[in-house]
Amino acid sequence: MFDEQAFQEALARPRLAKPAPEYLDANRGVPIRAISEQELQRSTIEWFDAFDKKLVHLSDVHGTDLSWIMTGPRSTGGASWYAT
């Protein structure tokens, strides 16, 4: 079953094993900048926020609650996942 608090804790948990270098050591013609932990967390939150907005829009357009896609089939809540 979906647990909002566990989800928020997982989002806040660092995912990189060690700090990323500024640029990746890659065989490319141009330098490839690595993504820092803060940028990774921010982009993950932005992705889930955008996905939530899409689900709300599609739910409205089709007249069907699609929030279960985000939270699982047993959720009783709405599509909103982000606790402000």
PDB file of N, CA and C in Angstrom:
ATOM      1  N   MET A   1       0.842  -1.178   0.000  1.00  0.00           N
ATOM      2  CA  MET A   1       0.000   0.000   0.000  1.00  0.00           C
ATOM      3  C   MET A   1       0.893   1.250   0.000  1.00  0.00           C
ATOM      4  N   PHE A   2       0.439   2.270  -0.633  1.00  0.00           N
ATOM      5  CA  PHE A   2       1.199   3.511  -0.751  1.00  0.00           C
ATOM      6  C   PHE A   2       1.312   4.214   0.594  1.00  0.00           C
ATOM      7  N   ASP A   3       2.508   4.673   0.919  1.00  0.00           N
ATOM      8  CA  ASP A   3       2.751   5.413   2.156  1.00  0.00           C
ATOM      9  C   ASP A   3       3.436   6.727   1.778  1.00  0.00           C
ATOM     10  N   GLU A   4       2.708   7.839   1.889  1.00  0.00           N
ATOM     11  CA  GLU A   4       3.225   9.152   1.487  1.00  0.00           C
ATOM     12  C   GLU A   4       4.514   9.501   2.218  1.00  0.00           C
ATOM     13  N   GLN A   5       4.571   9.228   3.517  1.00  0.00           N
ATOM     14  CA  GLN A   5       5.763   9.578   4.295  1.00  0.00           C
ATOM     15  C   GLN A   5       6.976   8.779   3.810  1.00  0.00           C
ATOM     16  N   ALA A   6       6.791   7.499   3.553  1.00  0.00           N
ATOM     17  CA  ALA A   6       7.906   6.682   3.052  1.00  0.00           C
ATOM     18  C   ALA A   6       8.356   7.166   1.677  1.00  0.00           C
ATOM     19  N   PHE A   7       7.408   7.589   0.851  1.00  0.00           N
ATOM     20  CA  PHE A   7       7.740   8.109  -0.480  1.00  0.00           C
ATOM     21  C   PHE A   7       8.565   9.383  -0.366  1.00  0.00           C
ATOM     22  N   GLN A   8       8.156  10.309   0.505  1.00  0.00           N
ATOM     23  CA  GLN A   8       8.896  11.558   0.698  1.00  0.00           C
ATOM     24  C   GLN A   8      10.299  11.291   1.248  1.00  0.00           C
ATOM     25  N   GLU A   9      10.410  10.327   2.172  1.00  0.00           N
ATOM     26  CA  GLU A   9      11.718   9.973   2.713  1.00  0.00           C
ATOM     27  C   GLU A   9      12.614   9.388   1.629  1.00  0.00           C
ATOM     28  N   ALA A  10      12.048   8.567   0.752  1.00  0.00           N
ATOM     29  CA  ALA A  10      12.824   7.987  -0.344  1.00  0.00           C
ATOM     30  C   ALA A  10      13.293   9.074  -1.307  1.00  0.00           C
ATOM     31  N   LEU A  11      12.443  10.074  -1.572  1.00  0.00           N
ATOM     32  CA  LEU A  11      12.853  11.178  -2.444  1.00  0.00           C
ATOM     33  C   LEU A  11      13.999  11.975  -1.832  1.00  0.00           C
ATOM     34  N   ALA A  12      13.990  12.127  -0.524  1.00  0.00           N
ATOM     35  CA  ALA A  12      15.008  12.934   0.155  1.00  0.00           C
ATOM     36  C   ALA A  12      16.317  12.167   0.374  1.00  0.00           C
ATOM     37  N   ARG A  13      16.280  10.851   0.270  1.00  0.00           N
ATOM     38  CA  ARG A  13      17.459  10.027   0.516  1.00  0.00           C
ATOM     39  C   ARG A  13      18.456  10.189  -0.632  1.00  0.00           C
ATOM     40  N   PRO A  14      19.734  10.447  -0.314  1.00  0.00           N
ATOM     41  CA  PRO A  14      20.741  10.564  -1.377  1.00  0.00           C
ATOM     42  C   PRO A  14      20.849   9.246  -2.152  1.00  0.00           C
ATOM     43  N   ARG A  15      21.018   9.347  -3.459  1.00  0.00           N
ATOM     44  CA  ARG A  15      21.086   8.159  -4.303  1.00  0.00           C
ATOM     45  C   ARG A  15      22.483   7.898  -4.844  1.00  0.00           C
ATOM     46  N   LEU A  16      23.326   8.904  -4.870  1.00  0.00           N
ATOM     47  CA  LEU A  16      24.680   8.715  -5.383  1.00  0.00           C
ATOM     48  C   LEU A  16      25.569   8.164  -4.279  1.00  0.00           C
ATOM     49  N   ALA A  17      26.392   7.172  -4.611  1.00  0.00           N
ATOM     50  CA  ALA A  17      27.267   6.549  -3.619  1.00  0.00           C
ATOM     51  C   ALA A  17      28.355   7.500  -3.136  1.00  0.00           C
ATOM     52  N   LYS A  18      28.788   8.382  -4.019  1.00  0.00           N
ATOM     53  CA  LYS A  18      29.803   9.368  -3.658  1.00  0.00           C
ATOM     54  C   LYS A  18      29.553  10.612  -4.496  1.00  0.00           C
ATOM     55  N   PRO A  19      30.117  11.743  -4.113  1.00  0.00           N
ATOM     56  CA  PRO A  19      29.906  12.959  -4.905  1.00  0.00           C
ATOM     57  C   PRO A  19      30.359  12.765  -6.356  1.00  0.00           C
ATOM     58  N   ALA A  20      29.569  13.263  -7.260  1.00  0.00           N
ATOM     59  CA  ALA A  20      29.904  13.154  -8.680  1.00  0.00           C
ATOM     60  C   ALA A  20      30.982  14.167  -9.038  1.00  0.00           C
ATOM     61  N   PRO A  21      31.878  13.809  -9.951  1.00  0.00           N
ATOM     62  CA  PRO A  21      32.867  14.798 -10.413  1.00  0.00           C
ATOM     63  C   PRO A  21      32.147  15.884 -11.204  1.00  0.00           C
ATOM     64  N   GLU A  22      32.799  17.009 -11.378  1.00  0.00           N
ATOM     65  CA  GLU A  22      32.166  18.092 -12.135  1.00  0.00           C
ATOM     66  C   GLU A  22      31.911  17.663 -13.580  1.00  0.00           C
ATOM     67  N   TYR A  23      32.872  16.969 -14.169  1.00  0.00           N
ATOM     68  CA  TYR A  23      32.725  16.471 -15.542  1.00  0.00           C
ATOM     69  C   TYR A  23      33.026  14.975 -15.564  1.00  0.00           C
ATOM     70  N   LEU A  24      32.295  14.246 -16.398  1.00  0.00           N
ATOM     71  CA  LEU A  24      32.503  12.815 -16.528  1.00  0.00           C
ATOM     72  C   LEU A  24      33.776  12.530 -17.314  1.00  0.00           C
ATOM     73  N   ASP A  25      34.454  11.463 -16.946  1.00  0.00           N
ATOM     74  CA  ASP A  25      35.639  11.023 -17.667  1.00  0.00           C
ATOM     75  C   ASP A  25      35.150  10.154 -18.823  1.00  0.00           C
ATOM     76  N   ALA A  26      34.812  10.810 -19.935  1.00  0.00           N
ATOM     77  CA  ALA A  26      34.211  10.119 -21.072  1.00  0.00           C
ATOM     78  C   ALA A  26      34.987  10.424 -22.343  1.00  0.00           C
ATOM     79  N   ASN A  27      34.919   9.514 -23.266  1.00  0.00           N
ATOM     80  CA  ASN A  27      35.596   9.664 -24.541  1.00  0.00           C
ATOM     81  C   ASN A  27      34.657  10.381 -25.514  1.00  0.00           C
ATOM     82  N   ARG A  28      34.465  11.667 -25.292  1.00  0.00           N
ATOM     83  CA  ARG A  28      33.561  12.479 -26.110  1.00  0.00           C
ATOM     84  C   ARG A  28      34.312  13.694 -26.643  1.00  0.00           C
ATOM     85  N   GLY A  29      33.760  14.291 -27.669  1.00  0.00           N
ATOM     86  CA  GLY A  29      34.374  15.469 -28.267  1.00  0.00           C
ATOM     87  C   GLY A  29      34.202  16.719 -27.423  1.00  0.00           C
ATOM     88  N   VAL A  30      33.227  16.707 -26.546  1.00  0.00           N
ATOM     89  CA  VAL A  30      32.968  17.850 -25.662  1.00  0.00           C
ATOM     90  C   VAL A  30      32.874  17.350 -24.228  1.00  0.00           C
ATOM     91  N   PRO A  31      33.182  18.199 -23.261  1.00  0.00           N
ATOM     92  CA  PRO A  31      33.051  17.788 -21.870  1.00  0.00           C
ATOM     93  C   PRO A  31      31.585  17.505 -21.512  1.00  0.00           C
ATOM     94  N   ILE A  32      31.355  16.450 -20.735  1.00  0.00           N
ATOM     95  CA  ILE A  32      30.020  16.075 -20.294  1.00  0.00           C
ATOM     96  C   ILE A  32      29.918  16.373 -18.800  1.00  0.00           C
ATOM     97  N   ARG A  33      29.071  17.355 -18.456  1.00  0.00           N
ATOM     98  CA  ARG A  33      28.915  17.736 -17.056  1.00  0.00           C
ATOM     99  C   ARG A  33      28.079  16.701 -16.322  1.00  0.00           C
ATOM    100  N   ALA A  34      28.525  16.313 -15.148  1.00  0.00           N
ATOM    101  CA  ALA A  34      27.793  15.350 -14.323  1.00  0.00           C
ATOM    102  C   ALA A  34      26.672  16.067 -13.567  1.00  0.00           C
ATOM    103  N   ILE A  35      25.690  15.307 -13.147  1.00  0.00           N
ATOM    104  CA  ILE A  35      24.565  15.850 -12.382  1.00  0.00           C
ATOM    105  C   ILE A  35      24.855  15.657 -10.897  1.00  0.00           C
ATOM    106  N   SER A  36      24.768  16.725 -10.127  1.00  0.00           N
ATOM    107  CA  SER A  36      25.018  16.634  -8.688  1.00  0.00           C
ATOM    108  C   SER A  36      23.822  16.005  -7.984  1.00  0.00           C
ATOM    109  N   GLU A  37      24.012  15.597  -6.744  1.00  0.00           N
ATOM    110  CA  GLU A  37      22.931  15.005  -5.951  1.00  0.00           C
ATOM    111  C   GLU A  37      21.749  15.964  -5.834  1.00  0.00           C
ATOM    112  N   GLN A  38      22.024  17.252  -5.595  1.00  0.00           N
ATOM    113  CA  GLN A  38      20.947  18.229  -5.457  1.00  0.00           C
ATOM    114  C   GLN A  38      20.150  18.367  -6.757  1.00  0.00           C
ATOM    115  N   GLU A  39      20.853  18.392  -7.887  1.00  0.00           N
ATOM    116  CA  GLU A  39      20.175  18.489  -9.185  1.00  0.00           C
ATOM    117  C   GLU A  39      19.351  17.235  -9.469  1.00  0.00           C
ATOM    118  N   LEU A  40      19.900  16.079  -9.096  1.00  0.00           N
ATOM    119  CA  LEU A  40      19.195  14.817  -9.288  1.00  0.00           C
ATOM    120  C   LEU A  40      17.905  14.789  -8.473  1.00  0.00           C
ATOM    121  N   GLN A  41      17.980  15.193  -7.207  1.00  0.00           N
ATOM    122  CA  GLN A  41      16.785  15.228  -6.363  1.00  0.00           C
ATOM    123  C   GLN A  41      15.769  16.239  -6.899  1.00  0.00           C
ATOM    124  N   ARG A  42      16.229  17.408  -7.292  1.00  0.00           N
ATOM    125  CA  ARG A  42      15.326  18.439  -7.819  1.00  0.00           C
ATOM    126  C   ARG A  42      14.628  17.965  -9.095  1.00  0.00           C
ATOM    127  N   SER A  43      15.387  17.357 -10.009  1.00  0.00           N
ATOM    128  CA  SER A  43      14.778  16.898 -11.255  1.00  0.00           C
ATOM    129  C   SER A  43      13.820  15.737 -11.018  1.00  0.00           C
ATOM    130  N   THR A  44      14.097  14.902 -10.024  1.00  0.00           N
ATOM    131  CA  THR A  44      13.179  13.813  -9.687  1.00  0.00           C
ATOM    132  C   THR A  44      11.866  14.367  -9.167  1.00  0.00           C
ATOM    133  N   ILE A  45      11.921  15.347  -8.283  1.00  0.00           N
ATOM    134  CA  ILE A  45      10.706  15.971  -7.755  1.00  0.00           C
ATOM    135  C   ILE A  45       9.940  16.651  -8.881  1.00  0.00           C
ATOM    136  N   GLU A  46      10.656  17.344  -9.773  1.00  0.00           N
ATOM    137  CA  GLU A  46       9.998  17.998 -10.913  1.00  0.00           C
ATOM    138  C   GLU A  46       9.315  16.970 -11.814  1.00  0.00           C
ATOM    139  N   TRP A  47       9.959  15.810 -12.018  1.00  0.00           N
ATOM    140  CA  TRP A  47       9.366  14.771 -12.859  1.00  0.00           C
ATOM    141  C   TRP A  47       8.052  14.281 -12.255  1.00  0.00           C
ATOM    142  N   PHE A  48       8.060  13.970 -10.951  1.00  0.00           N
ATOM    143  CA  PHE A  48       6.843  13.495 -10.305  1.00  0.00           C
ATOM    144  C   PHE A  48       5.756  14.569 -10.299  1.00  0.00           C
ATOM    145  N   ASP A  49       6.137  15.824 -10.140  1.00  0.00           N
ATOM    146  CA  ASP A  49       5.160  16.917 -10.175  1.00  0.00           C
ATOM    147  C   ASP A  49       4.529  17.018 -11.566  1.00  0.00           C
ATOM    148  N   ALA A  50       5.350  16.943 -12.613  1.00  0.00           N
ATOM    149  CA  ALA A  50       4.826  17.003 -13.980  1.00  0.00           C
ATOM    150  C   ALA A  50       3.939  15.790 -14.275  1.00  0.00           C
ATOM    151  N   PHE A  51       4.332  14.621 -13.807  1.00  0.00           N
ATOM    152  CA  PHE A  51       3.531  13.409 -14.012  1.00  0.00           C
ATOM    153  C   PHE A  51       2.185  13.536 -13.314  1.00  0.00           C
ATOM    154  N   ASP A  52       2.186  14.092 -12.112  1.00  0.00           N
ATOM    155  CA  ASP A  52       0.942  14.315 -11.367  1.00  0.00           C
ATOM    156  C   ASP A  52       0.015  15.235 -12.153  1.00  0.00           C
ATOM    157  N   LYS A  53       0.559  16.316 -12.689  1.00  0.00           N
ATOM    158  CA  LYS A  53      -0.260  17.253 -13.466  1.00  0.00           C
ATOM    159  C   LYS A  53      -0.844  16.584 -14.708  1.00  0.00           C
ATOM    160  N   LYS A  54      -0.063  15.727 -15.370  1.00  0.00           N
ATOM    161  CA  LYS A  54      -0.565  14.998 -16.530  1.00  0.00           C
ATOM    162  C   LYS A  54      -1.700  14.056 -16.137  1.00  0.00           C
ATOM    163  N   LEU A  55      -1.538  13.367 -14.999  1.00  0.00           N
ATOM    164  CA  LEU A  55      -2.595  12.457 -14.547  1.00  0.00           C
ATOM    165  C   LEU A  55      -3.876  13.211 -14.223  1.00  0.00           C
ATOM    166  N   VAL A  56      -3.752  14.367 -13.575  1.00  0.00           N
ATOM    167  CA  VAL A  56      -4.936  15.173 -13.266  1.00  0.00           C
ATOM    168  C   VAL A  56      -5.614  15.605 -14.554  1.00  0.00           C
ATOM    169  N   HIS A  57      -4.840  16.072 -15.524  1.00  0.00           N
ATOM    170  CA  HIS A  57      -5.396  16.498 -16.814  1.00  0.00           C
ATOM    171  C   HIS A  57      -6.100  15.337 -17.513  1.00  0.00           C
ATOM    172  N   LEU A  58      -5.434  14.188 -17.612  1.00  0.00           N
ATOM    173  CA  LEU A  58      -6.037  13.047 -18.290  1.00  0.00           C
ATOM    174  C   LEU A  58      -7.267  12.536 -17.551  1.00  0.00           C
ATOM    175  N   SER A  59      -7.246  12.595 -16.228  1.00  0.00           N
ATOM    176  CA  SER A  59      -8.428  12.209 -15.447  1.00  0.00           C
ATOM    177  C   SER A  59      -9.605  13.112 -15.779  1.00  0.00           C
ATOM    178  N   ASP A  60      -9.339  14.415 -15.877  1.00  0.00           N
ATOM    179  CA  ASP A  60     -10.404  15.372 -16.207  1.00  0.00           C
ATOM    180  C   ASP A  60     -10.922  15.159 -17.629  1.00  0.00           C
ATOM    181  N   VAL A  61     -10.019  14.955 -18.573  1.00  0.00           N
ATOM    182  CA  VAL A  61     -10.406  14.800 -19.977  1.00  0.00           C
ATOM    183  C   VAL A  61     -11.228  13.527 -20.192  1.00  0.00           C
ATOM    184  N   HIS A  62     -10.830  12.443 -19.544  1.00  0.00           N
ATOM    185  CA  HIS A  62     -11.482  11.153 -19.777  1.00  0.00           C
ATOM    186  C   HIS A  62     -12.543  10.807 -18.736  1.00  0.00           C
ATOM    187  N   GLY A  63     -12.696  11.660 -17.731  1.00  0.00           N
ATOM    188  CA  GLY A  63     -13.714  11.408 -16.712  1.00  0.00           C
ATOM    189  C   GLY A  63     -13.454  10.157 -15.890  1.00  0.00           C
ATOM    190  N   THR A  64     -12.193   9.790 -15.756  1.00  0.00           N
ATOM    191  CA  THR A  64     -11.800   8.596 -15.005  1.00  0.00           C
ATOM    192  C   THR A  64     -10.659   8.962 -14.072  1.00  0.00           C
ATOM    193  N   ASP A  65     -10.744   8.526 -12.828  1.00  0.00           N
ATOM    194  CA  ASP A  65      -9.683   8.803 -11.863  1.00  0.00           C
ATOM    195  C   ASP A  65      -8.481   7.920 -12.173  1.00  0.00           C
ATOM    196  N   LEU A  66      -7.392   8.541 -12.594  1.00  0.00           N
ATOM    197  CA  LEU A  66      -6.168   7.814 -12.929  1.00  0.00           C
ATOM    198  C   LEU A  66      -5.101   7.938 -11.848  1.00  0.00           C
ATOM    199  N   SER A  67      -5.464   8.419 -10.678  1.00  0.00           N
ATOM    200  CA  SER A  67      -4.473   8.622  -9.620  1.00  0.00           C
ATOM    201  C   SER A  67      -3.825   7.320  -9.168  1.00  0.00           C
ATOM    202  N   TRP A  68      -4.502   6.190  -9.377  1.00  0.00           N
ATOM    203  CA  TRP A  68      -3.929   4.906  -8.974  1.00  0.00           C
ATOM    204  C   TRP A  68      -2.621   4.612  -9.706  1.00  0.00           C
ATOM    205  N   ILE A  69      -2.415   5.212 -10.871  1.00  0.00           N
ATOM    206  CA  ILE A  69      -1.175   5.001 -11.616  1.00  0.00           C
ATOM    207  C   ILE A  69       0.014   5.523 -10.812  1.00  0.00           C
ATOM    208  N   MET A  70      -0.184   6.636 -10.110  1.00  0.00           N
ATOM    209  CA  MET A  70       0.888   7.232  -9.310  1.00  0.00           C
ATOM    210  C   MET A  70       1.027   6.539  -7.961  1.00  0.00           C
ATOM    211  N   THR A  71      -0.076   6.220  -7.329  1.00  0.00           N
ATOM    212  CA  THR A  71      -0.033   5.779  -5.934  1.00  0.00           C
ATOM    213  C   THR A  71      -0.305   4.301  -5.741  1.00  0.00           C
ATOM    214  N   GLY A  72      -0.732   3.594  -6.743  1.00  0.00           N
ATOM    215  CA  GLY A  72      -1.036   2.183  -6.608  1.00  0.00           C
ATOM    216  C   GLY A  72      -2.535   1.954  -6.556  1.00  0.00           C
ATOM    217  N   PRO A  73      -2.983   0.748  -6.857  1.00  0.00           N
ATOM    218  CA  PRO A  73      -4.411   0.457  -6.976  1.00  0.00           C
ATOM    219  C   PRO A  73      -5.182   0.537  -5.669  1.00  0.00           C
ATOM    220  N   ARG A  74      -4.534   0.472  -4.521  1.00  0.00           N
ATOM    221  CA  ARG A  74      -5.258   0.482  -3.248  1.00  0.00           C
ATOM    222  C   ARG A  74      -5.355   1.863  -2.619  1.00  0.00           C
ATOM    223  N   SER A  75      -4.822   2.867  -3.269  1.00  0.00           N
ATOM    224  CA  SER A  75      -4.846   4.212  -2.709  1.00  0.00           C
ATOM    225  C   SER A  75      -6.262   4.758  -2.659  1.00  0.00           C
ATOM    226  N   THR A  76      -6.540   5.497  -1.596  1.00  0.00           N
ATOM    227  CA  THR A  76      -7.837   6.157  -1.491  1.00  0.00           C
ATOM    228  C   THR A  76      -7.701   7.650  -1.702  1.00  0.00           C
ATOM    229  N   GLY A  77      -6.464   8.124  -1.877  1.00  0.00           N
ATOM    230  CA  GLY A  77      -6.220   9.541  -2.048  1.00  0.00           C
ATOM    231  C   GLY A  77      -6.317   9.959  -3.491  1.00  0.00           C
ATOM    232  N   GLY A  78      -6.119  11.257  -3.726  1.00  0.00           N
ATOM    233  CA  GLY A  78      -6.129  11.788  -5.076  1.00  0.00           C
ATOM    234  C   GLY A  78      -4.779  11.619  -5.736  1.00  0.00           C
ATOM    235  N   ALA A  79      -4.609  12.260  -6.861  1.00  0.00           N
ATOM    236  CA  ALA A  79      -3.372  12.128  -7.615  1.00  0.00           C
ATOM    237  C   ALA A  79      -2.232  12.941  -7.002  1.00  0.00           C
ATOM    238  N   SER A  80      -2.540  13.847  -6.097  1.00  0.00           N
ATOM    239  CA  SER A  80      -1.493  14.692  -5.547  1.00  0.00           C
ATOM    240  C   SER A  80      -0.564  13.879  -4.652  1.00  0.00           C
ATOM    241  N   TRP A  81       0.721  13.963  -4.895  1.00  0.00           N
ATOM    242  CA  TRP A  81       1.693  13.229  -4.101  1.00  0.00           C
ATOM    243  C   TRP A  81       2.601  14.146  -3.306  1.00  0.00           C
ATOM    244  N   TYR A  82       2.697  15.383  -3.712  1.00  0.00           N
ATOM    245  CA  TYR A  82       3.699  16.274  -3.135  1.00  0.00           C
ATOM    246  C   TYR A  82       3.131  17.016  -1.939  1.00  0.00           C
ATOM    247  N   ALA A  83       3.676  16.740  -0.786  1.00  0.00           N
ATOM    248  CA  ALA A  83       3.221  17.407   0.441  1.00  0.00           C
ATOM    249  C   ALA A  83       4.002  18.699   0.615  1.00  0.00           C
ATOM    250  N   THR A  84       3.317  19.817   0.582  1.00  0.00           N
ATOM    251  CA  THR A  84       4.009  21.103   0.733  1.00  0.00           C
ATOM    252  C   THR A  84       3.987  21.550   2.171  1.00  0.00           C
TER     253      THR A  84
END
